[in-house]
PDB file of C-alpha atoms in Angstrom:
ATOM      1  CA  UNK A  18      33.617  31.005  17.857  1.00  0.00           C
ATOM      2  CA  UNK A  19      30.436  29.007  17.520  1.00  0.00           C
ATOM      3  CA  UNK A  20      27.119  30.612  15.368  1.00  0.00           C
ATOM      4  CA  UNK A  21      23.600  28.580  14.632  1.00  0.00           C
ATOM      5  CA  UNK A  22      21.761  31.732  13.155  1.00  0.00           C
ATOM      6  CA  UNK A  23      20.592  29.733   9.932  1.00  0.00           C
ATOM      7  CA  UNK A  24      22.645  26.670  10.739  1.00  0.00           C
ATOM      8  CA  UNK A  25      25.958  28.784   9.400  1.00  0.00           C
ATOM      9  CA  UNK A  26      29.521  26.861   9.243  1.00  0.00           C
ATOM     10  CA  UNK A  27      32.550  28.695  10.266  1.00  0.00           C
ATOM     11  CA  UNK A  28      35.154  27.397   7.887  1.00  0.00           C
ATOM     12  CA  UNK A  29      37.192  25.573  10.659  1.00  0.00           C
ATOM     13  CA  UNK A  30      33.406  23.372  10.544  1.00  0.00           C
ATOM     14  CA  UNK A  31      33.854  23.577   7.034  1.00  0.00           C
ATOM     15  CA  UNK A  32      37.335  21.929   7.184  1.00  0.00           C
ATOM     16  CA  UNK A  33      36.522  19.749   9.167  1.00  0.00           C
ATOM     17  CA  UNK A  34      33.878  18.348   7.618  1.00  0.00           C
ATOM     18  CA  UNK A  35      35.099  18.257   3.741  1.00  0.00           C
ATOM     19  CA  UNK A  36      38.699  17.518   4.628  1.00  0.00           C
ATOM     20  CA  UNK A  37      40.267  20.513   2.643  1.00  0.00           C
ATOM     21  CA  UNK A  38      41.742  23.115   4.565  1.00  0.00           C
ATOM     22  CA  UNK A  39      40.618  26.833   4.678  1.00  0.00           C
ATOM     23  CA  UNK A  40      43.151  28.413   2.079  1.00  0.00           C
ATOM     24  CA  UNK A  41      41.919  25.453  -0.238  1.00  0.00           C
ATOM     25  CA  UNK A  42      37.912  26.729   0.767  1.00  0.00           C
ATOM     26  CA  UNK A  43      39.045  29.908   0.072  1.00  0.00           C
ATOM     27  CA  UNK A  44      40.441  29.693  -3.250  1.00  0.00           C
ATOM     28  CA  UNK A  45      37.848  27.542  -4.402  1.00  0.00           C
ATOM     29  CA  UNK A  46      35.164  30.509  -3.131  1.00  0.00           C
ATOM     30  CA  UNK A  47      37.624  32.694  -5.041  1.00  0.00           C
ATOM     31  CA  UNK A  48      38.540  31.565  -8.254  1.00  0.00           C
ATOM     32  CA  UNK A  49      35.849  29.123  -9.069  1.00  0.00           C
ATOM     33  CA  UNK A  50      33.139  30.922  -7.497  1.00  0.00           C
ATOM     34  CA  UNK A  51      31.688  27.504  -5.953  1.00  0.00           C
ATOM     35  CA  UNK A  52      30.253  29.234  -3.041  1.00  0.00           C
ATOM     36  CA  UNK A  53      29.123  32.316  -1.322  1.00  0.00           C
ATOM     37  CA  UNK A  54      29.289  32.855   1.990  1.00  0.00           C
ATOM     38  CA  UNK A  55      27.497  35.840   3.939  1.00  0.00           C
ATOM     39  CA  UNK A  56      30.204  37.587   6.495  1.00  0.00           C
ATOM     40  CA  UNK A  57      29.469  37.900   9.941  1.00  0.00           C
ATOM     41  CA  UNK A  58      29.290  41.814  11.651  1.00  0.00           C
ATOM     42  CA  UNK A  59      32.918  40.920  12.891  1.00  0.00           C
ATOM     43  CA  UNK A  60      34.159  39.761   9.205  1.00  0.00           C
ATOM     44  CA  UNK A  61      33.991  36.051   9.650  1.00  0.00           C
ATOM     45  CA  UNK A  62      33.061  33.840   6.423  1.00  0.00           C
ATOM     46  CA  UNK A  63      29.847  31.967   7.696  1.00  0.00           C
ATOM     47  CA  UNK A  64      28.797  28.614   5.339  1.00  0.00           C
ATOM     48  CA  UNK A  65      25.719  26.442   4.896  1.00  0.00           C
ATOM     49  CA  UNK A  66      25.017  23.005   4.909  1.00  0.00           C
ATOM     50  CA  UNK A  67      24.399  23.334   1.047  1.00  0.00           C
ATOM     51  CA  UNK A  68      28.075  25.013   0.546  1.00  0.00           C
ATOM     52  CA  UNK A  69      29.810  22.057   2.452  1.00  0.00           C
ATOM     53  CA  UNK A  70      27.542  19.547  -0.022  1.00  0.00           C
ATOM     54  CA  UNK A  71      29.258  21.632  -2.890  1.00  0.00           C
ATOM     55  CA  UNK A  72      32.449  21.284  -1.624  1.00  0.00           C
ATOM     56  CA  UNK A  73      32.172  17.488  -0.757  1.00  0.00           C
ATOM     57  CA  UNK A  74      30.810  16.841  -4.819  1.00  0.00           C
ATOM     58  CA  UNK A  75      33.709  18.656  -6.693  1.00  0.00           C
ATOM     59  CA  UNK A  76      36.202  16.939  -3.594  1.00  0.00           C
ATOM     60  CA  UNK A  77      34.265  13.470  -4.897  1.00  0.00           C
ATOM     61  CA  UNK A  78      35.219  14.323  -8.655  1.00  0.00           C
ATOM     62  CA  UNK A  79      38.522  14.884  -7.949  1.00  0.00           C
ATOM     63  CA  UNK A  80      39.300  11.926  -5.990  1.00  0.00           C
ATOM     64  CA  UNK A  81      37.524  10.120  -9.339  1.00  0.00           C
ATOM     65  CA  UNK A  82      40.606  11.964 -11.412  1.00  0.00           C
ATOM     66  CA  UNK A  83      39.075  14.263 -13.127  1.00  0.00           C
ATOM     67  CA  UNK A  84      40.765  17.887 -13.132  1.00  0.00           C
ATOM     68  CA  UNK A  85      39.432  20.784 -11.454  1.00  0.00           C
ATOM     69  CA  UNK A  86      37.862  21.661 -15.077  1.00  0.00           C
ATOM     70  CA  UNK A  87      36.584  18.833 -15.855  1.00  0.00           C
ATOM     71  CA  UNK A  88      34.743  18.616 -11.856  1.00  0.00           C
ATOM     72  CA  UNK A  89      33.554  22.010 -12.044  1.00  0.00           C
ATOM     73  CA  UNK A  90      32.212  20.859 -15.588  1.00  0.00           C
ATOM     74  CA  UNK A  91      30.414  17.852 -14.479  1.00  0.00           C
ATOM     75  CA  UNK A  92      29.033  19.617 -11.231  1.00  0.00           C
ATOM     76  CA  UNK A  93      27.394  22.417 -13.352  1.00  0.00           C
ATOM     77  CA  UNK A  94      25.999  19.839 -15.810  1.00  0.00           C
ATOM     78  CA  UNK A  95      24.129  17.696 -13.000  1.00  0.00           C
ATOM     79  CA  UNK A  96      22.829  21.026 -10.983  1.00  0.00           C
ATOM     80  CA  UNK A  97      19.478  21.114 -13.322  1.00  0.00           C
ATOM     81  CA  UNK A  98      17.809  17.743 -13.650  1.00  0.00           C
ATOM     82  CA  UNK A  99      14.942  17.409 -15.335  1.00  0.00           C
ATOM     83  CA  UNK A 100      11.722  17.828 -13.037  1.00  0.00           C
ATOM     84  CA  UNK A 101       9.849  15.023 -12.443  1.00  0.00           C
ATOM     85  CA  UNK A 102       6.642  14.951 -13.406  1.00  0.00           C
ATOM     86  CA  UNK A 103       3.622  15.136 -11.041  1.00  0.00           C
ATOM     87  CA  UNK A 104       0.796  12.203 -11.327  1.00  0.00           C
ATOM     88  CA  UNK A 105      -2.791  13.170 -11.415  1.00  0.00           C
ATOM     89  CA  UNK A 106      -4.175  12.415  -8.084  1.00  0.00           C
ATOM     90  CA  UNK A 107      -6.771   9.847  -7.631  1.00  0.00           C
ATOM     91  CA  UNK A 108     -10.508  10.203  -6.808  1.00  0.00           C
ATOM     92  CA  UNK A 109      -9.906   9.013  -3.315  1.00  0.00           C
ATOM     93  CA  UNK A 110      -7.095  11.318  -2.403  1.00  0.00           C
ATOM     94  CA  UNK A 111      -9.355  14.624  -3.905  1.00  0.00           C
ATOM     95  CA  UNK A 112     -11.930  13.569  -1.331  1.00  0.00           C
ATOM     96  CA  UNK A 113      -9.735  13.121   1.620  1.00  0.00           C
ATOM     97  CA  UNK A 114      -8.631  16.229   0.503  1.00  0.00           C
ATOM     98  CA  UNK A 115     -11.768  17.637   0.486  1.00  0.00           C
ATOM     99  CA  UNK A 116     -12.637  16.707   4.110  1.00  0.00           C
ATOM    100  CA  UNK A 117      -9.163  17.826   5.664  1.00  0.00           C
ATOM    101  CA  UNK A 118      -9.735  21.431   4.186  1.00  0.00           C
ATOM    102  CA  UNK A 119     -13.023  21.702   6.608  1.00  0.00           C
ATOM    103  CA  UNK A 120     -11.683  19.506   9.494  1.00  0.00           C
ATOM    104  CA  UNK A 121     -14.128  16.865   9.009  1.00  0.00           C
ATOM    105  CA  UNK A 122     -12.238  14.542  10.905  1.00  0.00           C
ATOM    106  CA  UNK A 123     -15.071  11.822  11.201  1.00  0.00           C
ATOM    107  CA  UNK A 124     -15.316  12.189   6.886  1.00  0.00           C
ATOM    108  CA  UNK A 125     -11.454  11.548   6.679  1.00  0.00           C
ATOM    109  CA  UNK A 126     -11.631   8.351   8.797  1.00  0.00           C
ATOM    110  CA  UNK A 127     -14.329   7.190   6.999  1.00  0.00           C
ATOM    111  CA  UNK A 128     -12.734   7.323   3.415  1.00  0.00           C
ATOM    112  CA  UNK A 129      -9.551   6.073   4.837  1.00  0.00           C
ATOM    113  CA  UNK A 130     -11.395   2.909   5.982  1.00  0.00           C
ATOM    114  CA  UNK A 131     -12.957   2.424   2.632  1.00  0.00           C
ATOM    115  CA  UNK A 132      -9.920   3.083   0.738  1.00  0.00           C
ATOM    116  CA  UNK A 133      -8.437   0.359   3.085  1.00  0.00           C
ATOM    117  CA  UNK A 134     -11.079  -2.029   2.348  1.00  0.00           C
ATOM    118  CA  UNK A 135     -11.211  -1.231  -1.604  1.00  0.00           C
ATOM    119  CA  UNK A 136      -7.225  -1.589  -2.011  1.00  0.00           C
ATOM    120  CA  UNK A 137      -5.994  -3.614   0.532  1.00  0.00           C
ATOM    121  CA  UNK A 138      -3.006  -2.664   2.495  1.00  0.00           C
ATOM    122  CA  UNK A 139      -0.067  -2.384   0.345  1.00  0.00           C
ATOM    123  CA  UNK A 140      -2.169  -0.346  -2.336  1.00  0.00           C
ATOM    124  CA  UNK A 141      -3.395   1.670   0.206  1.00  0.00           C
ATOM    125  CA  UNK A 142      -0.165   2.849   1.604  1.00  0.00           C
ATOM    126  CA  UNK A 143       1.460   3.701  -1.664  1.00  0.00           C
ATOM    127  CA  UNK A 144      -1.444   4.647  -4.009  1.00  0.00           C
ATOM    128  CA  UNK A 145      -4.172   6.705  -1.187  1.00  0.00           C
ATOM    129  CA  UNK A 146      -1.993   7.309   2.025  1.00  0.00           C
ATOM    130  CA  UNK A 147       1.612   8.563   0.194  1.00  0.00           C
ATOM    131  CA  UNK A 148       0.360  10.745  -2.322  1.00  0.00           C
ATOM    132  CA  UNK A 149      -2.054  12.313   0.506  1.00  0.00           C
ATOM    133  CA  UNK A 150       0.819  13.200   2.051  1.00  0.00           C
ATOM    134  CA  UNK A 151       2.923  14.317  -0.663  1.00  0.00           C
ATOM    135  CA  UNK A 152       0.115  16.461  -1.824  1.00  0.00           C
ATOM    136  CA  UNK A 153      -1.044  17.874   2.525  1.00  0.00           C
ATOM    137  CA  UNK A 154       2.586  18.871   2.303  1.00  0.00           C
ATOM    138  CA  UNK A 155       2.672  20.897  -1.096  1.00  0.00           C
ATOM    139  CA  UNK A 156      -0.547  22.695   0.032  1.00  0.00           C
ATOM    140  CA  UNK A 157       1.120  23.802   3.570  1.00  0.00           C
ATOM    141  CA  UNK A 158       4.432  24.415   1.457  1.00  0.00           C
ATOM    142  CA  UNK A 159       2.404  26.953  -0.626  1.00  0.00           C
ATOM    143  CA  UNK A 160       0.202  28.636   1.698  1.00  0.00           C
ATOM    144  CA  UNK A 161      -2.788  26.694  -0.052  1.00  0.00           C
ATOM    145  CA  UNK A 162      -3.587  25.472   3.509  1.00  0.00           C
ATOM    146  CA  UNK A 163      -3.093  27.039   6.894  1.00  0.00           C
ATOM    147  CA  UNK A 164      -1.333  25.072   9.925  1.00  0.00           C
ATOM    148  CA  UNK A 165      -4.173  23.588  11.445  1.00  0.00           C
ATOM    149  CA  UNK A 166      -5.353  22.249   8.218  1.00  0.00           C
ATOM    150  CA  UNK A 167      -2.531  20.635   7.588  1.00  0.00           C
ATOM    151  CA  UNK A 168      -2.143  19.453  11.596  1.00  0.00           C
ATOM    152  CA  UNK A 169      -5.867  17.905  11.829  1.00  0.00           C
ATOM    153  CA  UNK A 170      -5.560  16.223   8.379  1.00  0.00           C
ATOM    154  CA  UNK A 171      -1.692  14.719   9.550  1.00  0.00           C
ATOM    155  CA  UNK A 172      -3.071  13.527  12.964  1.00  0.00           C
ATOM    156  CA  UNK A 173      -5.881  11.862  11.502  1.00  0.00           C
ATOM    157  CA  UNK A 174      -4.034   9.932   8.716  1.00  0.00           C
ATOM    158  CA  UNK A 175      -1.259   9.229  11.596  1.00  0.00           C
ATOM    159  CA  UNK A 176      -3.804   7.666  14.050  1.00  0.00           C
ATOM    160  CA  UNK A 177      -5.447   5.302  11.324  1.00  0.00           C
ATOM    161  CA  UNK A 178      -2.061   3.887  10.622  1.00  0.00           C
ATOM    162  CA  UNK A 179      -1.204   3.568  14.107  1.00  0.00           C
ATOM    163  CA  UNK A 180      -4.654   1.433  14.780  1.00  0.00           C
ATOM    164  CA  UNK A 181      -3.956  -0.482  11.776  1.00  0.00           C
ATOM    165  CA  UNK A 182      -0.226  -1.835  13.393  1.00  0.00           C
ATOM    166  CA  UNK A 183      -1.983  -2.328  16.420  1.00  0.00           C
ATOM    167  CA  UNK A 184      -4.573  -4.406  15.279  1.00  0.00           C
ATOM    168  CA  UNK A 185      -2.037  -6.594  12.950  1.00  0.00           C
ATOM    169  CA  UNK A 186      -1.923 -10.208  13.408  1.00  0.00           C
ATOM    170  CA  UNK A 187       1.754 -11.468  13.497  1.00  0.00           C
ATOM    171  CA  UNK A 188       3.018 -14.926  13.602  1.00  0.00           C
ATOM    172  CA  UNK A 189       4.436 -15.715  17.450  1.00  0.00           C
ATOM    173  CA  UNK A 190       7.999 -15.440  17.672  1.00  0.00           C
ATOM    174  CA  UNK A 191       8.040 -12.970  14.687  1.00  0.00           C
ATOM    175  CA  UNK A 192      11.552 -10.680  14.415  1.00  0.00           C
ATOM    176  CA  UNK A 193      11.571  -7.373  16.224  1.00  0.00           C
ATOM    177  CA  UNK A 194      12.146  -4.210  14.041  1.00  0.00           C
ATOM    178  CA  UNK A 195      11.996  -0.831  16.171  1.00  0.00           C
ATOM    179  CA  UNK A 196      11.908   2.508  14.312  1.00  0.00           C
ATOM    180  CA  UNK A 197      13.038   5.865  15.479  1.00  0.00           C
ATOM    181  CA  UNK A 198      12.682   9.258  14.005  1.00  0.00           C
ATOM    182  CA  UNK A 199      16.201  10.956  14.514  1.00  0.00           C
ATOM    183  CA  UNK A 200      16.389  13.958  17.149  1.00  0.00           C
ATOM    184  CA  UNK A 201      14.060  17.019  15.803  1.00  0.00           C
ATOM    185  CA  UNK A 202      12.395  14.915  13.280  1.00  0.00           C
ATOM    186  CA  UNK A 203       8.899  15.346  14.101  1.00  0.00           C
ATOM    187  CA  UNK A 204       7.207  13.744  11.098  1.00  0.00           C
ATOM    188  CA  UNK A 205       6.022  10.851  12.250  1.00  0.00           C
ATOM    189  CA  UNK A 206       3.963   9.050   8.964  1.00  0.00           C
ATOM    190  CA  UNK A 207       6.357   7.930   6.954  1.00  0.00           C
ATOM    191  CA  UNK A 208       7.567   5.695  10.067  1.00  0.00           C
ATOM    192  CA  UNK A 209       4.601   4.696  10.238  1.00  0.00           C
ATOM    193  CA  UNK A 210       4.147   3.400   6.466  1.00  0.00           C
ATOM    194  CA  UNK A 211       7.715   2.118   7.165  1.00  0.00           C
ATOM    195  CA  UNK A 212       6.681  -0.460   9.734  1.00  0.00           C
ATOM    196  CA  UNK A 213       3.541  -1.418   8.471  1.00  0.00           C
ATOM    197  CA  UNK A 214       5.415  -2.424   5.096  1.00  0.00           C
ATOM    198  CA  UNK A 215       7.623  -4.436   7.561  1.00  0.00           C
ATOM    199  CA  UNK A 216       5.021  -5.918   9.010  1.00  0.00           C
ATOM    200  CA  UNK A 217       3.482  -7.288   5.769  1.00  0.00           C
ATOM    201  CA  UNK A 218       6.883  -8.545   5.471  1.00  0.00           C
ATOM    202  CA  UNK A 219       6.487 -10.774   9.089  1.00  0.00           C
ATOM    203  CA  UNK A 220       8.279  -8.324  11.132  1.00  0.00           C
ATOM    204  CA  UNK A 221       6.946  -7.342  14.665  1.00  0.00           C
ATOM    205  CA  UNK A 222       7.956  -3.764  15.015  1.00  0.00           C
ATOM    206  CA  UNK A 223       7.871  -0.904  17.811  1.00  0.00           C
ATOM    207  CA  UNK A 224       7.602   2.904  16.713  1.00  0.00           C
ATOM    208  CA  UNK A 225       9.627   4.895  19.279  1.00  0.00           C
ATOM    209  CA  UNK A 226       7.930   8.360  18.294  1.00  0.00           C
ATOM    210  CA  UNK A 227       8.578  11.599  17.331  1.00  0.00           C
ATOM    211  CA  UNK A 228      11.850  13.378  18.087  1.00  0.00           C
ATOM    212  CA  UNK A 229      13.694  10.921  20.421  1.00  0.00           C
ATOM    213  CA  UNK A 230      16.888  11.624  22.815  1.00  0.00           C
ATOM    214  CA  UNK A 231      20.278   9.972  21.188  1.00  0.00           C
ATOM    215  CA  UNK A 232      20.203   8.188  24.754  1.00  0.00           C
ATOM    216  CA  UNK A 233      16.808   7.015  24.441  1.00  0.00           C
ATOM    217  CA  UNK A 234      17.507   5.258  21.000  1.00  0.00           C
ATOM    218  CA  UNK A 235      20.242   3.720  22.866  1.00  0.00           C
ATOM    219  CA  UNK A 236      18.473   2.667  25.817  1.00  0.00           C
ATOM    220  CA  UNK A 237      15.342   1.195  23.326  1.00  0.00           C
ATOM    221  CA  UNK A 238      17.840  -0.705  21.579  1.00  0.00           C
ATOM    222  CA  UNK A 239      19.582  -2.065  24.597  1.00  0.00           C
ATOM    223  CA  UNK A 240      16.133  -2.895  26.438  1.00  0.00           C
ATOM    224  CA  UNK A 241      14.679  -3.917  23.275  1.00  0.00           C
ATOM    225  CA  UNK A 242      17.440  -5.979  21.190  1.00  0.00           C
ATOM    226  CA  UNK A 243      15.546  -5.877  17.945  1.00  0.00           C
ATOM    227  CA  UNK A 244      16.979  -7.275  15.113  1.00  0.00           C
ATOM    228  CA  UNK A 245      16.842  -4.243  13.152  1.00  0.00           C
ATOM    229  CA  UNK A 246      16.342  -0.628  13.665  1.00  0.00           C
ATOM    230  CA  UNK A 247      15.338   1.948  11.236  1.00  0.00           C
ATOM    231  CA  UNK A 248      16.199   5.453  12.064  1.00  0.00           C
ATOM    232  CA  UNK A 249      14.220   7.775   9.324  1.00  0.00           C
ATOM    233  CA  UNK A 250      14.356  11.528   8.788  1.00  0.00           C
ATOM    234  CA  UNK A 251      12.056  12.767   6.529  1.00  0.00           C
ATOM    235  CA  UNK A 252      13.261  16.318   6.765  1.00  0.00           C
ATOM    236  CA  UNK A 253      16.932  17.444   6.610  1.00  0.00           C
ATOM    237  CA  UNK A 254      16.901  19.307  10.192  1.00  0.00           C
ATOM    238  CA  UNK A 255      17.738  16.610  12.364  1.00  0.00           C
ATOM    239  CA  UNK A 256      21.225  16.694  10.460  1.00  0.00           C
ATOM    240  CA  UNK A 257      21.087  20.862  10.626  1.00  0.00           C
ATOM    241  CA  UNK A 258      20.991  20.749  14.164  1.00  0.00           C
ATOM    242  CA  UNK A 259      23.717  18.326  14.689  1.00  0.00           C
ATOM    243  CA  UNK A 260      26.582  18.170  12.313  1.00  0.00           C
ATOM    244  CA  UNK A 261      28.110  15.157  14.103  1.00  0.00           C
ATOM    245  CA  UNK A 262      24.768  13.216  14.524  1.00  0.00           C
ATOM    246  CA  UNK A 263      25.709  10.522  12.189  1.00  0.00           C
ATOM    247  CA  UNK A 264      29.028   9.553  13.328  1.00  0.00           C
ATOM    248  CA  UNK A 265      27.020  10.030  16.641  1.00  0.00           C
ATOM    249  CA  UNK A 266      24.948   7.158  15.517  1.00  0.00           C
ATOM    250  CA  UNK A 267      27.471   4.935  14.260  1.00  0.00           C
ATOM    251  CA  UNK A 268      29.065   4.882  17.842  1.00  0.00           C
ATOM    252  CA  UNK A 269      25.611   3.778  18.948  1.00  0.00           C
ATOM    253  CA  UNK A 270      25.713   1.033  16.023  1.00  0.00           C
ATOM    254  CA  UNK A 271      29.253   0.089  17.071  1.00  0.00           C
ATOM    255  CA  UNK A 272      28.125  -0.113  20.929  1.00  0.00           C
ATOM    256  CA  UNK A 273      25.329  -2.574  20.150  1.00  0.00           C
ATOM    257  CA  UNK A 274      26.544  -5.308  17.222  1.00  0.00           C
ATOM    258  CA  UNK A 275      23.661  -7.461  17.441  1.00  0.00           C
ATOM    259  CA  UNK A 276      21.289  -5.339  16.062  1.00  0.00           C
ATOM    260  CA  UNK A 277      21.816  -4.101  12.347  1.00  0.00           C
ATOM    261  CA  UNK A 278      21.341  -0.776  11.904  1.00  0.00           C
ATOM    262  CA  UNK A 279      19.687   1.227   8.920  1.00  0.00           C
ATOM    263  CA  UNK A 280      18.712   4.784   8.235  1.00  0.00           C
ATOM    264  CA  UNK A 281      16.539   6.294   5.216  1.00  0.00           C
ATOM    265  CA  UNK A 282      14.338   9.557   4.024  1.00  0.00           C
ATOM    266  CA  UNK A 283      14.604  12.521   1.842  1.00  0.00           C
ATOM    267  CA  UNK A 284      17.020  14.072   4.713  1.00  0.00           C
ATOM    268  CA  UNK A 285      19.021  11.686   4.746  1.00  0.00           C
ATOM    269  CA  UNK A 286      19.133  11.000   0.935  1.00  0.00           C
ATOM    270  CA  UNK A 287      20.080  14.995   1.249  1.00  0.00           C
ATOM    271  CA  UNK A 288      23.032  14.477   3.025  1.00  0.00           C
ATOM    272  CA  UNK A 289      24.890  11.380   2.391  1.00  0.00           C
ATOM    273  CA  UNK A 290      27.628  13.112   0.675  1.00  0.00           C
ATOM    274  CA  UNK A 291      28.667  13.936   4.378  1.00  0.00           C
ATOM    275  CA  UNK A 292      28.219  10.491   5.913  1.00  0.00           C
ATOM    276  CA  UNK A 293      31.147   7.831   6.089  1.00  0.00           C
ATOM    277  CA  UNK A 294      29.200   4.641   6.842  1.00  0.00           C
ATOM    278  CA  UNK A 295      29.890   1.189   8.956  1.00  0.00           C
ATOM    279  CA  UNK A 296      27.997  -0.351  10.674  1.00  0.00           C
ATOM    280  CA  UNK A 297      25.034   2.112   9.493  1.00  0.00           C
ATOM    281  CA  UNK A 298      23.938   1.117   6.437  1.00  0.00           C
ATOM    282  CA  UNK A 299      21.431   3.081   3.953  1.00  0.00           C
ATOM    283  CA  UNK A 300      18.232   2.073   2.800  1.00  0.00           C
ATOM    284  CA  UNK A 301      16.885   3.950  -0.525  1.00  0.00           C
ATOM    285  CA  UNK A 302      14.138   1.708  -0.382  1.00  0.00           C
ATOM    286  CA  UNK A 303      12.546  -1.064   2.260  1.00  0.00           C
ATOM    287  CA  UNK A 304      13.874  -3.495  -0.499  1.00  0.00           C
ATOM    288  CA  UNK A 305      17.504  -2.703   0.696  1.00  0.00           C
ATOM    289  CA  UNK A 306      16.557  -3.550   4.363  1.00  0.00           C
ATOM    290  CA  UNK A 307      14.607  -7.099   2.764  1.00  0.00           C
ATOM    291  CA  UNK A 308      17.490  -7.969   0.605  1.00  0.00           C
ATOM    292  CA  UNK A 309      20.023  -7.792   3.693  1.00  0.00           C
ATOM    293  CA  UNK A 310      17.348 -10.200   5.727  1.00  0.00           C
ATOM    294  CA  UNK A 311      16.786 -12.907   2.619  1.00  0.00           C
ATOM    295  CA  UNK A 312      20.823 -12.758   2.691  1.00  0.00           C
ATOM    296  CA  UNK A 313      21.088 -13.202   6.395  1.00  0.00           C
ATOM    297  CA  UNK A 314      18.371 -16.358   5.880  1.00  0.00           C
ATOM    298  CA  UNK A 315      20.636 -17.926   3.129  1.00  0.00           C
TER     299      UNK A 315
END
């Protein structure tokens, strides 16, 4: 028996997917009171993704030696970490602010073109166009804004980074990078920021868009033979939807050797307790992706 209402895990998924069999998930949910699943009309346990990441930490601190204790200890201890606090936001981002609130879309390109011009492009990105986004997001999050707020303002910002790759003067013969958004990752931006830091980097790159097929990553990176590929998920519901999508991925990586292969964002950063990687590797940062290249050049 199968179930997606909220993305819940049967604990056969559950199994198979932390490695400890059910009477071990069960006396965990027991004793240590680690978990608690909701039961289906017909009596069946039903898990989340976030009860399977519970299960995969203590599993990590045991395999580390600790005893069960001294796991459940440490697990507790790192559950509440301290918040980290939010930086005032700058006079440029309270005006672009400003203008996305009344869907003055003409007012929003204008301030992003002189915030361009005032910072240059690497300042730009991280000090104007991230903490817009960061901050579009929060508002939406709380209600603050409604949908098309949030949709006009996104578009906008997305379009001016888009005209800014096109319109980038690369070196002939520069290395390809392509970047994908995983499957039912619609957001877009951070790609977007992604590349362009690439590209100040000497990278040609290729955006493949929101939300592509498995097979279409495939087929871009066959057709394409990039160097490197960056597969980003900014939200956790690519992985939601499909439990096996990493190890889907690494079968792609493993098909197609000649192109390295790296995948970052807050979803993924979410879920890496459930990945095994290979040929896929990680990238907290676009300084993990530069270090491999300066390696590569040595």
């Amino acid at each position: 028996m199968k179930t997606n209402q909220e993305h819940r895990l049967l604990v056969k998924e559950v199994s198979e997917l932390t490695g400890l069999s059910p009477q071990v998930i069960r006396k965990w949910e027991q004793r240590y009171g680690l978990i608690c699943p909701k039961r289906h009309r017909n009596g069946y346990r039903l898990y989340t993704c976030e009860d399977v990441g519970t299960l995969m930490k203590v599993c990590r601190l045991r395999d580390q030696g600790h005893s069960m204790k001294e796991a459940l200890h440490l697990f507790h201890s790192h559950q509440a970490p301290n918040p980290i606090p939010k930086m005032p936001l700058s006079e440029d981002v309270l005006a672009l602010l400003e203008k996305g609130a009344i869907y003055d879309e003409a007012g929003l390109l204008l301030l992003l073109k002189q915030a361009l011009h005032r910072y240059g492009l690497e300042k730009f990105l991280s000090a104007t166009v991230q903490p817009l986004m960061r901050e579009i997001g929060d508002l939406w999050a709380s209600g603050k804004w409604d949908e098309s707020q949030e949709t006009i303002t996104s578009l906008a910002i997305r379009d001016f980074l888009v005209q800014i790759r096109r319109n980038f003067d690369l070196a002939e013969g520069s290395p390809l990078m392509l970047g994908c958004c995983l499957p039912h990752e619609t957001h877009e931006i951070p790609l977007h920021i992604i590349l362009l830091q690439a590209m100040m980097h000497g990278w040609q790159t290729i955006a493949a868009g929101p939300s592509p097929k498995l097979s279409s990553i495939e087929y871009l990176v066959q057709r394409l033979q990039p160097q490197k590929i960056l597969l980003s998920a900014t939200t956790a519901t690519p992985f939601q939807h499909n439990l096996h999508l990493f190890e889907q991925l690494e079968d792609i990586a493993e098909r197609n050797e000649s192109t390295a292969f790296f995948i970052g964002g807050s979803g993924v950063f979410n879920h890496k307790i459930y990945f095994k990687p290979n040929r896929i590797q990680i990238a907290y940062s676009m300084a993990d992706v530069f270090e491999e290249s300066r390696d590569e050049i040595d």
